[in-house]
Amino acid sequence: MTTTHPVATTTTPTRALVRRPGRWIDGWDPEDAEQWRLEGRTIARRNLYLSIFAEFLGFAVWAIWSIVVPQLNAVGFTLSVDQMFWLVSAPALVGATLRIPYTLAVPRFGGRNWTIISALLLVLPTAALAWAVHHPELPFPVLIGIAMLAGVGGGNFASSMANISFFFPASEKGAALGLNAAGGNLGTAAVQFLVPIV
């Protein structure tokens, strides 16, 4: 005769989210189905939408120099072809380099906090470019410095992807990261379509 004994199952209780000052959350576990259902999905989606918007702006700022530079000589600048190539490539070089510290900033400052900070930093290169196009007498080193500021837009991509990867369970992470990346790439497309019109 065979006896069977019920198999003991252990369930991990849902950890409550603890909110701290500065918009920090302790106890986050996107793999906890109950936590995900109760609060997690809403928090993750809110962060995804903010991240998509910030990345859209970042890519737009990062790519704008490739649209503006070919038009600068038409408004009074006297740039050589080599100088124009440098102005277009400087944001890409700085943006690629900034991806390392931007990725490390997410755990240090918090994902949402860093997303807001990095999005606000985009005002600097945008305002500087808006000012510079009205001053064709600017020396090339000043222009290259302003172009380098636009590299902060490229750094946004790394921090944005690192941030969103923390928020979603494995079953939804691919879709979330894909939407996030697409939002950024749409920023490039938007600036390429809209800037020539303006």
GROMACS .gro file of C-alpha atoms in nm:
model
  198
    1MET     CA    1   0.000   0.000   0.000
    2THR     CA    2   0.125   0.342  -0.092
    3THR     CA    3   0.070   0.645   0.118
    4THR     CA    4   0.080   0.992  -0.019
    5HIS     CA    5   0.151   1.299   0.177
    6PRO     CA    6   0.049   1.642   0.063
    7VAL     CA    7   0.342   1.838  -0.069
    8ALA     CA    8   0.411   2.143   0.139
    9THR     CA    9   0.403   2.453  -0.071
   10THR     CA   10   0.553   2.778   0.031
   11THR     CA   11   0.425   3.102  -0.098
   12THR     CA   12   0.619   3.417  -0.074
   13PRO     CA   13   0.403   3.685   0.080
   14THR     CA   14   0.361   4.002  -0.116
   15ARG     CA   15   0.604   4.264   0.003
   16ALA     CA   16   0.448   4.599   0.064
   17LEU     CA   17   0.597   4.894  -0.114
   18VAL     CA   18   0.752   5.144   0.120
   19ARG     CA   19   0.774   5.498  -0.005
   20ARG     CA   20   1.059   5.715   0.115
   21PRO     CA   21   1.122   6.088   0.068
   22GLY     CA   22   1.257   6.184  -0.271
   23ARG     CA   23   1.016   5.952  -0.455
   24TRP     CA   24   1.213   5.639  -0.364
   25ILE     CA   25   1.036   5.303  -0.334
   26ASP     CA   26   1.165   5.015  -0.122
   27GLY     CA   27   1.046   4.658  -0.164
   28TRP     CA   28   0.995   4.681  -0.540
   29ASP     CA   29   0.961   4.338  -0.702
   30PRO     CA   30   0.798   4.332  -1.046
   31GLU     CA   31   0.804   3.950  -1.038
   32ASP     CA   32   0.566   3.950  -0.739
   33ALA     CA   33   0.234   3.897  -0.920
   34GLU     CA   34   0.021   4.041  -0.642
   35GLN     CA   35   0.236   4.351  -0.598
   36TRP     CA   36   0.237   4.394  -0.977
   37ARG     CA   37  -0.143   4.371  -0.990
   38LEU     CA   38  -0.206   4.603  -0.695
   39GLU     CA   39   0.042   4.885  -0.758
   40GLY     CA   40   0.335   4.778  -0.969
   41ARG     CA   41   0.185   4.795  -1.316
   42THR     CA   42   0.060   5.151  -1.261
   43ILE     CA   43   0.394   5.270  -1.126
   44ALA     CA   44   0.588   5.097  -1.404
   45ARG     CA   45   0.370   5.241  -1.679
   46ARG     CA   46   0.388   5.593  -1.534
   47ASN     CA   47   0.768   5.565  -1.538
   48LEU     CA   48   0.764   5.423  -1.890
   49TYR     CA   49   0.556   5.713  -2.025
   50LEU     CA   50   0.785   5.969  -1.860
   51SER     CA   51   1.089   5.786  -1.991
   52ILE     CA   52   0.955   5.769  -2.348
   53PHE     CA   53   0.888   6.144  -2.344
   54ALA     CA   54   1.234   6.224  -2.201
   55GLU     CA   55   1.402   5.996  -2.452
   56PHE     CA   56   1.203   6.150  -2.738
   57LEU     CA   57   1.332   6.493  -2.636
   58GLY     CA   58   1.685   6.358  -2.585
   59PHE     CA   59   1.709   6.210  -2.933
   60ALA     CA   60   1.561   6.525  -3.085
   61VAL     CA   61   1.824   6.744  -2.917
   62TRP     CA   62   2.098   6.495  -3.005
   63ALA     CA   63   2.004   6.485  -3.375
   64ILE     CA   64   1.918   6.850  -3.435
   65TRP     CA   65   2.275   6.949  -3.522
   66SER     CA   66   2.273   6.718  -3.824
   67ILE     CA   67   1.977   6.917  -3.957
   68VAL     CA   68   2.089   7.268  -3.859
   69VAL     CA   69   2.458   7.258  -3.953
   70PRO     CA   70   2.411   7.231  -4.332
   71GLN     CA   71   2.197   7.549  -4.315
   72LEU     CA   72   2.435   7.762  -4.106
   73ASN     CA   73   2.634   7.909  -4.396
   74ALA     CA   74   2.307   8.024  -4.554
   75VAL     CA   75   2.241   8.246  -4.251
   76GLY     CA   76   2.584   8.410  -4.243
   77PHE     CA   77   2.828   8.158  -4.092
   78THR     CA   78   3.149   8.084  -4.282
   79LEU     CA   79   3.215   7.723  -4.192
   80SER     CA   80   3.440   7.491  -4.388
   81VAL     CA   81   3.325   7.141  -4.476
   82ASP     CA   82   3.559   6.999  -4.211
   83GLN     CA   83   3.414   7.230  -3.946
   84MET     CA   84   3.061   7.127  -4.041
   85PHE     CA   85   3.155   6.759  -4.008
   86TRP     CA   86   3.296   6.828  -3.662
   87LEU     CA   87   2.979   7.011  -3.556
   88VAL     CA   88   2.765   6.716  -3.666
   89SER     CA   89   2.987   6.449  -3.508
   90ALA     CA   90   3.056   6.623  -3.173
   91PRO     CA   91   2.712   6.549  -3.021
   92ALA     CA   92   2.741   6.182  -3.119
   93LEU     CA   93   3.086   6.150  -2.963
   94VAL     CA   94   2.982   6.316  -2.638
   95GLY     CA   95   2.651   6.128  -2.627
   96ALA     CA   96   2.822   5.792  -2.669
   97THR     CA   97   3.070   5.878  -2.394
   98LEU     CA   98   2.799   6.000  -2.156
   99ARG     CA   99   2.615   5.668  -2.176
  100ILE     CA  100   2.848   5.520  -1.915
  101PRO     CA  101   2.794   5.778  -1.638
  102TYR     CA  102   2.426   5.816  -1.729
  103THR     CA  103   2.371   5.442  -1.678
  104LEU     CA  104   2.540   5.460  -1.339
  105ALA     CA  105   2.330   5.762  -1.238
  106VAL     CA  106   2.004   5.562  -1.228
  107PRO     CA  107   2.081   5.355  -0.916
  108ARG     CA  108   2.257   5.650  -0.754
  109PHE     CA  109   1.987   5.916  -0.794
  110GLY     CA  110   1.680   5.704  -0.864
  111GLY     CA  111   1.528   5.634  -1.203
  112ARG     CA  112   1.252   5.892  -1.206
  113ASN     CA  113   1.472   6.157  -1.042
  114TRP     CA  114   1.748   6.106  -1.298
  115THR     CA  115   1.498   6.102  -1.586
  116ILE     CA  116   1.373   6.445  -1.477
  117ILE     CA  117   1.726   6.580  -1.424
  118SER     CA  118   1.853   6.450  -1.758
  119ALA     CA  119   1.546   6.587  -1.939
  120LEU     CA  120   1.594   6.930  -1.780
  121LEU     CA  121   1.959   6.928  -1.889
  122LEU     CA  122   1.833   6.925  -2.249
  123VAL     CA  123   1.729   7.289  -2.207
  124LEU     CA  124   2.096   7.398  -2.206
  125PRO     CA  125   2.195   7.276  -2.555
  126THR     CA  126   1.857   7.376  -2.699
  127ALA     CA  127   1.878   7.732  -2.566
  128ALA     CA  128   2.244   7.759  -2.665
  129LEU     CA  129   2.171   7.650  -3.022
  130ALA     CA  130   1.875   7.890  -3.047
  131TRP     CA  131   2.106   8.172  -2.936
  132ALA     CA  132   2.401   8.066  -3.155
  133VAL     CA  133   2.215   8.059  -3.486
  134HIS     CA  134   2.155   8.434  -3.447
  135HIS     CA  135   2.528   8.506  -3.400
  136PRO     CA  136   2.719   8.409  -3.715
  137GLU     CA  137   3.026   8.589  -3.580
  138LEU     CA  138   3.078   8.317  -3.316
  139PRO     CA  139   3.419   8.153  -3.336
  140PHE     CA  140   3.427   7.784  -3.422
  141PRO     CA  141   3.545   7.669  -3.073
  142VAL     CA  142   3.232   7.823  -2.920
  143LEU     CA  143   3.012   7.648  -3.177
  144ILE     CA  144   3.180   7.313  -3.116
  145GLY     CA  145   3.130   7.360  -2.742
  146ILE     CA  146   2.759   7.422  -2.795
  147ALA     CA  147   2.737   7.119  -3.024
  148MET     CA  148   2.904   6.907  -2.757
  149LEU     CA  149   2.635   7.012  -2.509
  150ALA     CA  150   2.381   6.838  -2.733
  151GLY     CA  151   2.553   6.510  -2.643
  152VAL     CA  152   2.347   6.500  -2.323
  153GLY     CA  153   2.059   6.390  -2.544
  154GLY     CA  154   2.251   6.077  -2.640
  155GLY     CA  155   2.332   5.997  -2.280
  156ASN     CA  156   1.958   5.988  -2.205
  157PHE     CA  157   1.918   5.663  -2.397
  158ALA     CA  158   2.137   5.460  -2.161
  159SER     CA  159   1.985   5.591  -1.841
  160SER     CA  160   1.635   5.554  -1.978
  161MET     CA  161   1.686   5.190  -2.075
  162ALA     CA  162   1.855   5.111  -1.743
  163ASN     CA  163   1.569   5.275  -1.554
  164ILE     CA  164   1.287   5.095  -1.735
  165SER     CA  165   1.455   4.754  -1.708
  166PHE     CA  166   1.412   4.773  -1.329
  167PHE     CA  167   1.037   4.833  -1.345
  168PHE     CA  168   0.895   4.546  -1.550
  169PRO     CA  169   0.871   4.172  -1.494
  170ALA     CA  170   1.066   3.951  -1.734
  171SER     CA  171   0.747   3.866  -1.925
  172GLU     CA  172   0.685   4.235  -2.012
  173LYS     CA  173   1.038   4.376  -2.012
  174GLY     CA  174   1.103   4.329  -2.384
  175ALA     CA  175   0.789   4.516  -2.486
  176ALA     CA  176   0.858   4.797  -2.239
  177LEU     CA  177   1.217   4.840  -2.355
  178GLY     CA  178   1.107   4.828  -2.719
  179LEU     CA  179   0.849   5.102  -2.664
  180ASN     CA  180   1.104   5.307  -2.474
  181ALA     CA  181   1.364   5.280  -2.751
  182ALA     CA  182   1.103   5.355  -3.019
  183GLY     CA  183   1.006   5.673  -2.836
  184GLY     CA  184   1.362   5.797  -2.859
  185ASN     CA  185   1.398   5.711  -3.224
  186LEU     CA  186   1.078   5.899  -3.299
  187GLY     CA  187   1.252   6.208  -3.158
  188THR     CA  188   1.512   6.181  -3.434
  189ALA     CA  189   1.245   6.142  -3.700
  190ALA     CA  190   1.042   6.433  -3.563
  191VAL     CA  191   1.336   6.672  -3.565
  192GLN     CA  192   1.430   6.568  -3.920
  193PHE     CA  193   1.078   6.641  -4.042
  194LEU     CA  194   0.999   6.953  -3.839
  195VAL     CA  195   1.322   7.157  -3.830
  196PRO     CA  196   1.342   7.209  -4.209
  197ILE     CA  197   0.985   7.342  -4.201
  198VAL     CA  198   1.072   7.595  -3.931
   0.00000   0.00000   0.00000
